Amino acid sequence: MDYGTGALFGCPAHDQRDFEFATKYNLPINQVVSGKETWTGDAAYTESGTMINSGFLDGKNSEEAKKTMIQRLEESKTGKGATTYRLRDWGVSRQRYWGCPVPFVHCDTCGVVPEKLENLPVKLPDDVTFDHPGNPLDRHSTWKHTSCPSCGKPALRDTDTMDTFFESSWYFLRYCSPKSKEAFDAKDVQYWMPVDQYIGGVEHAILHLLYSRFFTRALRKCGYPINFDEPFKNLLTQGMITHVTYQDKEGGWLSPSEVMQIENGTYVKTLDRSPVVVGRLEKMSKSKKNTIDPGEIIDSYGADTARLFMMSDNPPEKDLEWTDAGVEGAWRYLNKLYTQVVYAIDSMPPVNTSQPINFSTTALDMRRITHKTIQDYTNDLEMFAYNRGVARLRTLSNALFSFDPKSVDEKWVLREGYEALVLLLAPITPHICEEVWEKLGHHSLLGETPWPQYQAELTAESQVTIAIQVNGKLRGTINMPVDSPDEDVKAKALERVLHFTEGKALLRIIVVKNKIVNIVIS
């Protein structure tokens, strides 16, 4: 009742909650929007479409129908169109110790009075106790007692602290001028703002992002030196980390550490081997106990393993399913990388050995893989495609693990490949990469080493796939070296589609370089 006009309506065919309600109580469900596919009636149809069973609206697009309905209501003076925003009052006070105290004083004579500017900021006391539930500021014997800023009589401080989103809704502006005596300087804000990339969970995207945009506009209207309306250029809403849930026979939630899997694949309580019900994947939460202690993962596998698993399993905007198998896989890969580098060191030339003048075909093929990985992985990082980037590093790893250098140039290429791999992997697994960097013979920190650069001539495709058309219809493809002579392409294409052209008069062959061959026959 506190949203929109307060009027309630039901549309069971096209709202999932209404559909479930109507299904449960056997209420009629009438379809009024038709899509491209026949509606099965198994769930609500919530997409746009064409109106049916709707009288004068039949045949109209559902979006157009809304406008027509509003127009009819306004013409008949029985209603009017309006835009309603889902805004609520924002309660910024919290009954806790942590946070900025609300800077107001409660006076029996003057009422609620703001603290004087010269008395700001109001600082939290250092000697609070947490031995009883409730707000420790409210229980403090002296801190809350003060004098009224208006009349000077004894008064009480407000013992609530502000929501941390309140302060963080503008502190990015303070970071521009951290030492300024003003809130921020115009030249600093113009240089640094707006923020290039905002990353946060869905609760930030809905709440904090909205508050920050409000603060930015409010500060600008209040005369602060802000020359923009939007504080953030780009938004990435990261997914949640999920895990299955466990419940005992009484329905109580169990943590993963309280559960074990037995021989037949079922789960039981570790304590008494009683049966456990395995639930669906849920966002990790303390209430359902489906959380994983990061400390235990770090103690068992190391921080690098946890980081690699989280980066490699899913795009950052998707939910991540935490699995022991995934963590084990990341741990095994890092172990193999370390072992392979140690074994390969004897096959490498010393650090900073000059690049050979000539390379064998085998060496050039390995270099192409290395430099193409540098190019593509760097782009992946810029696009936040971490899982795709890790997959590229795995491909490079496999190529290096199986590379068996015979000549001096091939041994040089082996070092080049491993050094590039370690440098590229370092932002995700910095600890093991620093150690491997030292194993490779370097005395400087990897973290201070420039990012590897690719050579453009080594990233160009050496082979292209060329389509073959016979009288305008696709009949096959061939793989050829880039910029192959037209005569070579024609010969290979005719050989590939011989069963389509045999016995026919060849009228014309048209070659579009590196793309297509069109064969015209009678």
Short mmCIF file of C-alpha atoms in Angstrom, two decimals:
data_model
loop_
_atom_site.label_atom_id
_atom_site.label_comp_id
_atom_site.label_asym_id
_atom_site.label_seq_id
_atom_site.Cartn_x
_atom_site.Cartn_y
_atom_site.Cartn_z
CA MET A 1 0.00 0.00 0.00
CA ASP A 2 2.99 2.35 0.35
CA TYR A 3 4.02 2.02 -3.32
CA GLY A 4 2.48 3.81 -6.31
CA THR A 5 -1.19 4.70 -5.93
CA GLY A 6 -1.83 1.97 -3.37
CA ALA A 7 -4.26 0.21 -5.71
CA LEU A 8 -3.62 -3.51 -6.11
CA PHE A 9 -4.16 -5.51 -9.28
CA GLY A 10 -3.69 -9.10 -10.32
CA CYS A 11 -2.35 -10.31 -13.65
CA PRO A 12 -1.73 -14.04 -13.14
CA ALA A 13 -0.87 -14.88 -16.75
CA HIS A 14 1.91 -12.28 -16.89
CA ASP A 15 3.31 -11.90 -13.37
CA GLN A 16 5.03 -14.89 -11.80
CA ARG A 17 3.96 -14.18 -8.22
CA ASP A 18 0.35 -13.67 -9.30
CA PHE A 19 0.61 -16.84 -11.42
CA GLU A 20 1.74 -18.93 -8.46
CA PHE A 21 -1.01 -17.47 -6.25
CA ALA A 22 -3.72 -18.15 -8.84
CA THR A 23 -2.42 -21.66 -9.47
CA LYS A 24 -2.42 -22.52 -5.77
CA TYR A 25 -6.01 -21.36 -5.27
CA ASN A 26 -7.38 -22.51 -8.65
CA LEU A 27 -8.20 -18.99 -9.85
CA PRO A 28 -8.82 -18.36 -13.57
CA ILE A 29 -5.73 -17.38 -15.59
CA ASN A 30 -6.55 -15.42 -18.74
CA GLN A 31 -3.81 -14.72 -21.29
CA VAL A 32 -3.85 -11.15 -22.58
CA VAL A 33 -0.35 -10.88 -24.13
CA SER A 34 0.75 -13.20 -26.93
CA GLY A 35 4.41 -13.74 -27.86
CA LYS A 36 6.12 -15.35 -30.85
CA GLU A 37 5.88 -18.80 -29.29
CA THR A 38 2.73 -20.50 -28.02
CA TRP A 39 2.27 -19.96 -24.29
CA THR A 40 2.40 -23.30 -22.46
CA GLY A 41 0.79 -22.09 -19.23
CA ASP A 42 3.56 -23.61 -17.08
CA ALA A 43 4.76 -20.21 -15.90
CA ALA A 44 3.83 -16.56 -16.34
CA TYR A 45 4.66 -14.97 -19.69
CA THR A 46 6.46 -11.77 -18.71
CA GLU A 47 7.88 -10.54 -22.04
CA SER A 48 6.30 -7.90 -24.30
CA GLY A 49 4.05 -9.04 -27.13
CA THR A 50 0.72 -8.50 -28.87
CA MET A 51 -2.48 -7.84 -26.92
CA ILE A 52 -5.27 -10.46 -27.09
CA ASN A 53 -8.55 -10.89 -25.17
CA SER A 54 -8.35 -7.16 -24.44
CA GLY A 55 -11.16 -5.52 -26.41
CA PHE A 56 -10.12 -2.28 -28.12
CA LEU A 57 -6.44 -3.04 -27.34
CA ASP A 58 -6.34 -6.29 -29.34
CA GLY A 59 -3.58 -6.37 -31.94
CA LYS A 60 -1.54 -3.61 -30.36
CA ASN A 61 1.98 -4.09 -29.02
CA SER A 62 1.84 -4.31 -25.21
CA GLU A 63 3.94 -1.15 -24.79
CA GLU A 64 1.74 0.74 -27.25
CA ALA A 65 -1.34 -0.61 -25.43
CA LYS A 66 -0.22 0.98 -22.15
CA LYS A 67 -0.05 4.40 -23.81
CA THR A 68 -3.45 3.88 -25.44
CA MET A 69 -5.01 2.90 -22.10
CA ILE A 70 -3.59 6.00 -20.37
CA GLN A 71 -4.86 8.18 -23.20
CA ARG A 72 -8.40 6.71 -22.85
CA LEU A 73 -8.39 7.30 -19.09
CA GLU A 74 -7.23 10.89 -19.48
CA GLU A 75 -9.79 11.60 -22.22
CA SER A 76 -12.58 10.25 -20.04
CA LYS A 77 -11.19 12.16 -17.03
CA THR A 78 -11.12 8.96 -14.97
CA GLY A 79 -7.35 8.80 -14.53
CA LYS A 80 -4.01 10.19 -15.64
CA GLY A 81 -0.55 8.89 -16.48
CA ALA A 82 2.24 9.29 -13.93
CA THR A 83 5.75 7.98 -13.37
CA THR A 84 6.29 6.48 -9.92
CA TYR A 85 9.81 5.90 -8.61
CA ARG A 86 10.52 3.14 -6.12
CA LEU A 87 12.02 5.51 -3.56
CA ARG A 88 11.73 5.14 0.19
CA ASP A 89 12.96 7.20 3.11
CA TRP A 90 16.56 6.35 3.94
CA GLY A 91 17.07 5.62 7.62
CA VAL A 92 20.72 6.57 8.15
CA SER A 93 20.96 5.97 11.92
CA ARG A 94 22.35 2.83 13.52
CA GLN A 95 22.26 1.77 17.19
CA ARG A 96 25.91 0.73 17.46
CA TYR A 97 29.35 2.01 18.38
CA TRP A 98 31.03 1.90 14.99
CA GLY A 99 30.40 4.85 12.66
CA CYS A 100 30.23 8.64 12.69
CA PRO A 101 28.07 9.88 15.59
CA VAL A 102 24.93 11.71 14.50
CA PRO A 103 25.90 15.37 15.26
CA PHE A 104 22.73 16.42 17.06
CA VAL A 105 22.00 17.23 20.69
CA HIS A 106 18.70 16.65 22.51
CA CYS A 107 17.80 19.58 24.79
CA ASP A 108 14.72 19.70 27.04
CA THR A 109 14.36 23.41 26.29
CA CYS A 110 15.41 23.75 22.64
CA GLY A 111 14.54 20.33 21.29
CA VAL A 112 16.82 18.68 18.75
CA VAL A 113 19.75 21.03 18.01
CA PRO A 114 22.65 20.54 15.55
CA GLU A 115 26.13 20.57 17.06
CA LYS A 116 28.21 23.74 16.50
CA LEU A 117 30.52 23.69 13.51
CA GLU A 118 33.59 24.29 15.69
CA ASN A 119 32.75 21.16 17.73
CA LEU A 120 32.81 18.88 14.68
CA PRO A 121 33.63 16.15 14.15
CA VAL A 122 32.03 14.51 17.17
CA LYS A 123 34.50 11.78 18.14
CA LEU A 124 33.69 8.36 19.53
CA PRO A 125 34.87 7.54 23.07
CA ASP A 126 37.74 5.04 23.39
CA ASP A 127 36.59 3.39 26.62
CA VAL A 128 33.32 1.72 25.62
CA THR A 129 32.44 -1.81 26.74
CA PHE A 130 30.70 -4.55 24.78
CA ASP A 131 29.83 -6.85 27.70
CA HIS A 132 26.06 -6.20 27.37
CA PRO A 133 23.78 -6.20 24.33
CA GLY A 134 22.57 -2.91 22.90
CA ASN A 135 24.22 0.35 21.98
CA PRO A 136 27.42 0.91 24.02
CA LEU A 137 27.24 4.68 23.41
CA ASP A 138 23.88 4.83 25.13
CA ARG A 139 25.34 3.04 28.18
CA HIS A 140 28.48 5.23 28.39
CA SER A 141 28.56 7.13 31.67
CA THR A 142 29.95 10.46 30.42
CA TRP A 143 30.20 10.68 26.61
CA LYS A 144 26.54 11.37 25.92
CA HIS A 145 26.33 14.16 28.50
CA THR A 146 27.04 17.59 27.02
CA SER A 147 25.65 21.12 26.88
CA CYS A 148 23.11 22.47 24.43
CA PRO A 149 24.79 24.35 21.52
CA SER A 150 21.90 26.81 21.58
CA CYS A 151 21.12 27.64 25.23
CA GLY A 152 24.06 26.08 27.07
CA LYS A 153 21.91 23.99 29.42
CA PRO A 154 22.75 20.32 30.16
CA ALA A 155 21.69 18.11 27.25
CA LEU A 156 22.26 14.65 25.75
CA ARG A 157 24.08 13.72 22.59
CA ASP A 158 22.31 11.55 20.07
CA THR A 159 23.83 8.11 20.66
CA ASP A 160 23.08 6.75 17.17
CA THR A 161 25.83 6.50 14.57
CA MET A 162 25.32 6.97 10.86
CA ASP A 163 25.04 4.23 8.25
CA THR A 164 28.47 3.68 6.73
CA PHE A 165 26.92 4.13 3.27
CA PHE A 166 26.20 7.72 4.33
CA GLU A 167 29.87 8.66 4.65
CA SER A 168 31.01 6.55 1.70
CA SER A 169 28.49 8.25 -0.57
CA TRP A 170 30.83 11.19 -1.01
CA TYR A 171 34.28 10.21 0.33
CA PHE A 172 35.57 9.45 -3.17
CA LEU A 173 35.54 13.24 -3.60
CA ARG A 174 37.63 13.67 -0.44
CA TYR A 175 40.24 11.27 -1.83
CA CYS A 176 40.85 13.83 -4.58
CA SER A 177 42.05 16.39 -1.99
CA PRO A 178 42.95 14.42 1.17
CA LYS A 179 44.96 17.26 2.76
CA SER A 180 42.73 20.18 1.80
CA LYS A 181 41.23 22.36 4.54
CA GLU A 182 38.03 22.40 2.46
CA ALA A 183 35.99 19.31 1.65
CA PHE A 184 37.79 19.12 -1.70
CA ASP A 185 39.45 21.44 -4.22
CA ALA A 186 37.90 22.24 -7.59
CA LYS A 187 41.09 21.60 -9.60
CA ASP A 188 41.62 18.23 -7.94
CA VAL A 189 38.03 17.12 -8.52
CA GLN A 190 38.18 18.24 -12.16
CA TYR A 191 41.39 16.24 -12.63
CA TRP A 192 40.39 12.99 -10.91
CA MET A 193 36.64 12.74 -11.33
CA PRO A 194 34.46 11.10 -12.42
CA VAL A 195 35.63 7.67 -11.25
CA ASP A 196 36.52 5.45 -14.23
CA GLN A 197 35.21 2.16 -12.86
CA TYR A 198 32.79 1.30 -10.05
CA ILE A 199 32.82 -2.31 -8.87
CA GLY A 200 30.47 -3.63 -6.23
CA GLY A 201 27.98 -6.29 -5.26
CA VAL A 202 24.30 -6.00 -6.08
CA GLU A 203 23.57 -4.33 -2.74
CA HIS A 204 26.02 -1.57 -3.68
CA ALA A 205 24.63 -1.17 -7.18
CA ILE A 206 21.14 -0.63 -5.80
CA LEU A 207 21.87 1.34 -2.61
CA HIS A 208 25.32 2.88 -2.42
CA LEU A 209 25.42 3.75 -6.12
CA LEU A 210 22.06 5.48 -5.86
CA TYR A 211 23.08 7.41 -2.74
CA SER A 212 26.36 8.50 -4.34
CA ARG A 213 24.56 9.84 -7.38
CA PHE A 214 22.17 11.72 -5.10
CA PHE A 215 25.03 13.19 -3.02
CA THR A 216 26.86 14.30 -6.16
CA ARG A 217 23.84 16.19 -7.46
CA ALA A 218 23.05 17.63 -4.02
CA LEU A 219 26.61 18.87 -3.49
CA ARG A 220 26.60 20.47 -6.92
CA LYS A 221 23.30 22.24 -6.24
CA CYS A 222 24.67 23.41 -2.89
CA GLY A 223 27.45 25.24 -4.74
CA TYR A 224 30.37 22.85 -4.32
CA PRO A 225 32.88 22.80 -7.21
CA ILE A 226 31.54 19.76 -9.07
CA ASN A 227 31.22 19.96 -12.85
CA PHE A 228 29.48 16.62 -13.48
CA ASP A 229 26.23 14.87 -12.56
CA GLU A 230 27.33 11.23 -12.65
CA PRO A 231 30.20 10.30 -10.28
CA PHE A 232 31.05 6.98 -12.00
CA LYS A 233 31.66 6.29 -15.69
CA ASN A 234 31.25 2.51 -15.67
CA LEU A 235 29.57 -0.04 -13.39
CA LEU A 236 30.48 -3.69 -12.87
CA THR A 237 28.08 -5.54 -10.59
CA GLN A 238 29.96 -8.59 -9.38
CA GLY A 239 28.22 -11.87 -8.69
CA MET A 240 27.73 -13.56 -5.35
CA ILE A 241 29.70 -16.53 -4.02
CA THR A 242 27.31 -19.44 -3.54
CA HIS A 243 27.46 -22.81 -1.81
CA VAL A 244 25.00 -25.64 -1.24
CA THR A 245 23.15 -25.67 2.07
CA TYR A 246 22.94 -28.49 4.61
CA GLN A 247 20.20 -29.23 7.16
CA ASP A 248 19.88 -31.91 9.82
CA LYS A 249 16.74 -34.00 10.32
CA GLU A 250 15.27 -31.31 12.61
CA GLY A 251 15.73 -28.66 9.92
CA GLY A 252 18.66 -26.93 11.61
CA TRP A 253 21.31 -25.40 9.36
CA LEU A 254 24.74 -27.05 9.28
CA SER A 255 28.05 -25.59 8.18
CA PRO A 256 30.19 -27.44 5.57
CA SER A 257 32.67 -28.29 8.33
CA GLU A 258 29.92 -30.20 10.20
CA VAL A 259 29.14 -32.43 7.21
CA MET A 260 30.95 -35.27 5.47
CA GLN A 261 30.28 -37.39 2.38
CA ILE A 262 30.30 -41.16 2.84
CA GLU A 263 30.94 -44.03 0.43
CA ASN A 264 27.53 -44.10 -1.25
CA GLY A 265 27.67 -40.39 -2.06
CA THR A 266 25.22 -39.26 0.62
CA TYR A 267 26.01 -36.70 3.30
CA VAL A 268 25.89 -37.18 7.05
CA LYS A 269 26.75 -35.17 10.14
CA THR A 270 30.38 -35.63 11.09
CA LEU A 271 29.49 -35.77 14.79
CA ASP A 272 26.99 -38.67 14.86
CA ARG A 273 26.62 -39.85 11.21
CA SER A 274 22.95 -38.85 11.19
CA PRO A 275 21.45 -38.07 7.74
CA VAL A 276 21.82 -34.64 6.20
CA VAL A 277 19.56 -32.96 3.63
CA VAL A 278 21.54 -31.22 0.90
CA GLY A 279 19.76 -28.09 -0.31
CA ARG A 280 20.17 -25.90 -3.36
CA LEU A 281 22.91 -23.40 -4.09
CA GLU A 282 22.41 -20.24 -2.04
CA LYS A 283 24.31 -17.02 -1.56
CA MET A 284 26.75 -17.57 1.29
CA SER A 285 25.18 -16.28 4.49
CA LYS A 286 25.76 -16.64 8.21
CA SER A 287 22.09 -17.45 8.80
CA LYS A 288 22.22 -20.60 6.63
CA LYS A 289 25.79 -21.46 7.69
CA ASN A 290 26.85 -22.20 4.10
CA THR A 291 30.00 -20.10 4.41
CA ILE A 292 33.59 -21.15 3.89
CA ASP A 293 36.23 -19.85 6.28
CA PRO A 294 38.89 -18.13 4.12
CA GLY A 295 41.44 -18.81 6.85
CA GLU A 296 41.00 -22.56 6.48
CA ILE A 297 41.42 -22.36 2.69
CA ILE A 298 44.54 -20.21 3.04
CA ASP A 299 46.00 -22.51 5.70
CA SER A 300 45.40 -25.59 3.54
CA TYR A 301 46.07 -24.29 0.02
CA GLY A 302 47.43 -20.75 0.25
CA ALA A 303 45.92 -17.42 -0.76
CA ASP A 304 47.10 -17.80 -4.38
CA THR A 305 44.98 -20.93 -4.84
CA ALA A 306 41.85 -19.20 -3.56
CA ARG A 307 42.47 -16.20 -5.83
CA LEU A 308 43.13 -18.34 -8.90
CA PHE A 309 39.99 -20.43 -8.37
CA MET A 310 37.76 -17.37 -7.98
CA MET A 311 39.25 -15.68 -11.06
CA SER A 312 39.12 -18.73 -13.31
CA ASP A 313 35.73 -20.27 -12.58
CA ASN A 314 33.25 -17.63 -13.77
CA PRO A 315 32.98 -14.14 -15.27
CA PRO A 316 33.04 -11.65 -12.36
CA GLU A 317 29.47 -10.54 -13.03
CA LYS A 318 28.14 -14.09 -12.57
CA ASP A 319 27.61 -15.98 -9.31
CA LEU A 320 30.52 -18.23 -8.31
CA GLU A 321 29.78 -21.72 -7.03
CA TRP A 322 32.37 -22.57 -4.39
CA THR A 323 33.46 -26.19 -4.77
CA ASP A 324 36.25 -28.19 -3.16
CA ALA A 325 37.01 -29.75 -6.55
CA GLY A 326 37.57 -26.31 -8.09
CA VAL A 327 39.96 -25.32 -5.32
CA GLU A 328 41.83 -28.61 -5.66
CA GLY A 329 42.18 -28.05 -9.41
CA ALA A 330 43.67 -24.58 -8.94
CA TRP A 331 46.08 -25.92 -6.30
CA ARG A 332 47.26 -28.75 -8.57
CA TYR A 333 47.87 -26.33 -11.44
CA LEU A 334 50.07 -24.05 -9.32
CA ASN A 335 52.03 -27.03 -8.05
CA LYS A 336 52.58 -28.27 -11.59
CA LEU A 337 53.67 -24.81 -12.75
CA TYR A 338 56.25 -24.59 -9.99
CA THR A 339 57.55 -28.11 -10.69
CA GLN A 340 57.73 -27.59 -14.45
CA VAL A 341 59.69 -24.36 -14.08
CA VAL A 342 62.18 -26.00 -11.72
CA TYR A 343 62.67 -28.88 -14.19
CA ALA A 344 62.99 -26.53 -17.19
CA ILE A 345 65.60 -24.17 -15.69
CA ASP A 346 68.50 -26.35 -16.84
CA SER A 347 67.21 -26.10 -20.42
CA MET A 348 67.18 -22.29 -20.38
CA PRO A 349 69.97 -19.82 -21.13
CA PRO A 350 70.95 -17.37 -18.35
CA VAL A 351 68.83 -14.32 -17.56
CA ASN A 352 69.12 -11.45 -20.09
CA THR A 353 70.72 -13.61 -22.78
CA SER A 354 70.59 -11.76 -26.12
CA GLN A 355 67.82 -12.73 -28.52
CA PRO A 356 68.96 -15.08 -31.31
CA ILE A 357 69.01 -13.65 -34.83
CA ASN A 358 67.20 -16.61 -36.41
CA PHE A 359 64.50 -18.96 -35.13
CA SER A 360 63.49 -22.42 -36.25
CA THR A 361 59.90 -23.11 -37.30
CA THR A 362 59.32 -24.86 -33.97
CA ALA A 363 60.67 -21.87 -32.05
CA LEU A 364 58.57 -19.41 -34.08
CA ASP A 365 55.39 -21.42 -33.43
CA MET A 366 56.07 -21.31 -29.67
CA ARG A 367 56.81 -17.57 -29.81
CA ARG A 368 53.53 -16.95 -31.62
CA ILE A 369 51.62 -18.70 -28.83
CA THR A 370 53.47 -16.63 -26.19
CA HIS A 371 52.98 -13.25 -27.87
CA LYS A 372 49.36 -13.92 -28.84
CA THR A 373 48.68 -14.81 -25.19
CA ILE A 374 50.26 -11.55 -24.03
CA GLN A 375 48.06 -9.59 -26.43
CA ASP A 376 44.80 -11.38 -25.71
CA TYR A 377 45.30 -11.74 -21.94
CA THR A 378 46.08 -8.03 -21.59
CA ASN A 379 42.82 -7.25 -23.40
CA ASP A 380 40.97 -9.73 -21.18
CA LEU A 381 42.15 -7.91 -18.04
CA GLU A 382 40.97 -4.59 -19.47
CA MET A 383 37.55 -6.14 -20.14
CA PHE A 384 37.34 -7.88 -16.71
CA ALA A 385 37.20 -11.22 -18.55
CA TYR A 386 39.39 -12.89 -15.93
CA ASN A 387 38.10 -16.41 -16.49
CA ARG A 388 38.80 -16.17 -20.22
CA GLY A 389 42.26 -14.79 -19.48
CA VAL A 390 43.10 -17.63 -17.09
CA ALA A 391 42.02 -20.11 -19.77
CA ARG A 392 44.53 -18.49 -22.15
CA LEU A 393 47.29 -18.86 -19.54
CA ARG A 394 46.41 -22.53 -19.16
CA THR A 395 46.79 -22.95 -22.94
CA LEU A 396 50.19 -21.24 -22.85
CA SER A 397 51.17 -23.40 -19.88
CA ASN A 398 50.29 -26.59 -21.71
CA ALA A 399 52.32 -25.50 -24.73
CA LEU A 400 55.36 -24.74 -22.53
CA PHE A 401 55.01 -27.94 -20.50
CA SER A 402 55.18 -30.02 -23.70
CA PHE A 403 57.86 -27.88 -25.43
CA ASP A 404 61.12 -29.81 -25.76
CA PRO A 405 63.87 -27.38 -26.86
CA LYS A 406 66.75 -28.81 -28.88
CA SER A 407 68.60 -25.79 -30.24
CA VAL A 408 69.94 -22.58 -28.72
CA ASP A 409 67.09 -20.50 -30.17
CA GLU A 410 64.45 -22.91 -28.87
CA LYS A 411 65.97 -22.78 -25.38
CA TRP A 412 65.83 -18.96 -25.51
CA VAL A 413 62.16 -19.18 -26.53
CA LEU A 414 61.47 -21.49 -23.57
CA ARG A 415 62.74 -18.81 -21.14
CA GLU A 416 60.78 -16.11 -22.95
CA GLY A 417 57.59 -18.14 -22.65
CA TYR A 418 57.95 -18.98 -18.96
CA GLU A 419 58.89 -15.42 -18.01
CA ALA A 420 55.85 -14.07 -19.88
CA LEU A 421 53.60 -16.66 -18.23
CA VAL A 422 54.80 -15.78 -14.72
CA LEU A 423 54.47 -12.03 -15.34
CA LEU A 424 50.94 -12.45 -16.69
CA LEU A 425 49.84 -14.72 -13.84
CA ALA A 426 51.34 -12.49 -11.12
CA PRO A 427 48.31 -10.15 -10.62
CA ILE A 428 46.23 -13.21 -9.69
CA THR A 429 48.81 -15.35 -7.82
CA PRO A 430 51.50 -12.88 -6.70
CA HIS A 431 53.17 -14.99 -4.02
CA ILE A 432 54.09 -18.10 -5.98
CA CYS A 433 54.96 -15.99 -9.04
CA GLU A 434 57.50 -13.98 -7.05
CA GLU A 435 59.14 -17.22 -5.93
CA VAL A 436 59.13 -18.70 -9.45
CA TRP A 437 60.59 -15.41 -10.76
CA GLU A 438 63.48 -15.83 -8.36
CA LYS A 439 63.87 -19.49 -9.40
CA LEU A 440 64.20 -18.27 -12.99
CA GLY A 441 67.32 -16.38 -11.91
CA HIS A 442 66.02 -12.86 -11.36
CA HIS A 443 67.22 -10.73 -8.42
CA SER A 444 64.70 -7.90 -8.85
CA LEU A 445 61.10 -8.12 -7.64
CA LEU A 446 58.60 -9.34 -10.19
CA GLY A 447 56.16 -6.74 -8.88
CA GLU A 448 58.55 -4.02 -10.06
CA THR A 449 59.07 -5.58 -13.50
CA PRO A 450 57.35 -3.94 -16.52
CA TRP A 451 54.37 -5.68 -18.07
CA PRO A 452 55.40 -7.90 -21.03
CA GLN A 453 54.93 -6.43 -24.50
CA TYR A 454 53.91 -8.45 -27.54
CA GLN A 455 55.44 -8.18 -31.00
CA ALA A 456 52.73 -7.42 -33.53
CA GLU A 457 54.31 -9.52 -36.27
CA LEU A 458 54.08 -12.57 -34.01
CA THR A 459 50.38 -12.08 -33.23
CA ALA A 460 49.18 -11.93 -36.82
CA GLU A 461 47.31 -15.02 -37.92
CA SER A 462 49.49 -17.31 -40.04
CA GLN A 463 46.50 -19.29 -41.38
CA VAL A 464 43.07 -18.19 -42.57
CA THR A 465 39.89 -20.14 -43.24
CA ILE A 466 38.54 -19.40 -46.72
CA ALA A 467 34.92 -20.14 -47.65
CA ILE A 468 34.15 -21.82 -50.99
CA GLN A 469 30.94 -20.98 -52.82
CA VAL A 470 29.67 -22.77 -55.89
CA ASN A 471 27.11 -20.65 -57.76
CA GLY A 472 26.59 -18.61 -54.61
CA LYS A 473 26.05 -21.53 -52.21
CA LEU A 474 28.54 -22.41 -49.49
CA ARG A 475 30.02 -25.81 -50.27
CA GLY A 476 33.05 -26.01 -48.00
CA THR A 477 36.11 -24.28 -46.53
CA ILE A 478 39.89 -24.55 -46.84
CA ASN A 479 42.72 -23.44 -44.55
CA MET A 480 45.51 -21.57 -46.32
CA PRO A 481 48.53 -19.46 -45.31
CA VAL A 482 47.71 -15.76 -45.09
CA ASP A 483 47.99 -13.93 -48.46
CA SER A 484 48.43 -17.15 -50.45
CA PRO A 485 48.69 -16.62 -54.25
CA ASP A 486 45.30 -16.69 -55.98
CA GLU A 487 46.32 -19.62 -58.19
CA ASP A 488 47.15 -21.74 -55.12
CA VAL A 489 43.82 -20.85 -53.53
CA LYS A 490 41.90 -21.69 -56.74
CA ALA A 491 43.61 -25.08 -57.08
CA LYS A 492 42.96 -26.03 -53.44
CA ALA A 493 39.33 -24.85 -53.66
CA LEU A 494 38.60 -26.83 -56.83
CA GLU A 495 40.08 -29.92 -55.22
CA ARG A 496 37.91 -29.42 -52.14
CA VAL A 497 34.57 -29.15 -54.06
CA LEU A 498 35.34 -31.50 -56.94
CA HIS A 499 32.16 -33.52 -56.37
CA PHE A 500 30.09 -30.36 -56.95
CA THR A 501 31.90 -29.24 -60.13
CA GLU A 502 32.82 -32.52 -61.79
CA GLY A 503 31.40 -32.75 -65.34
CA LYS A 504 30.29 -29.09 -65.32
CA ALA A 505 31.68 -26.23 -67.42
CA LEU A 506 33.83 -23.88 -65.33
CA LEU A 507 32.77 -20.33 -66.22
CA ARG A 508 34.60 -18.19 -63.68
CA ILE A 509 36.53 -18.28 -60.36
CA ILE A 510 36.56 -15.16 -58.20
CA VAL A 511 38.98 -14.94 -55.24
CA VAL A 512 38.51 -12.42 -52.44
CA LYS A 513 41.90 -12.39 -50.69
CA ASN A 514 41.93 -14.34 -47.39
CA LYS A 515 38.12 -14.56 -47.33
CA ILE A 516 36.22 -16.39 -50.05
CA VAL A 517 36.40 -18.24 -53.38
CA ASN A 518 33.33 -18.08 -55.62
CA ILE A 519 33.19 -20.73 -58.36
CA VAL A 520 30.69 -20.21 -61.18
CA ILE A 521 29.71 -23.29 -63.20
CA SER A 522 27.14 -23.91 -65.94
#
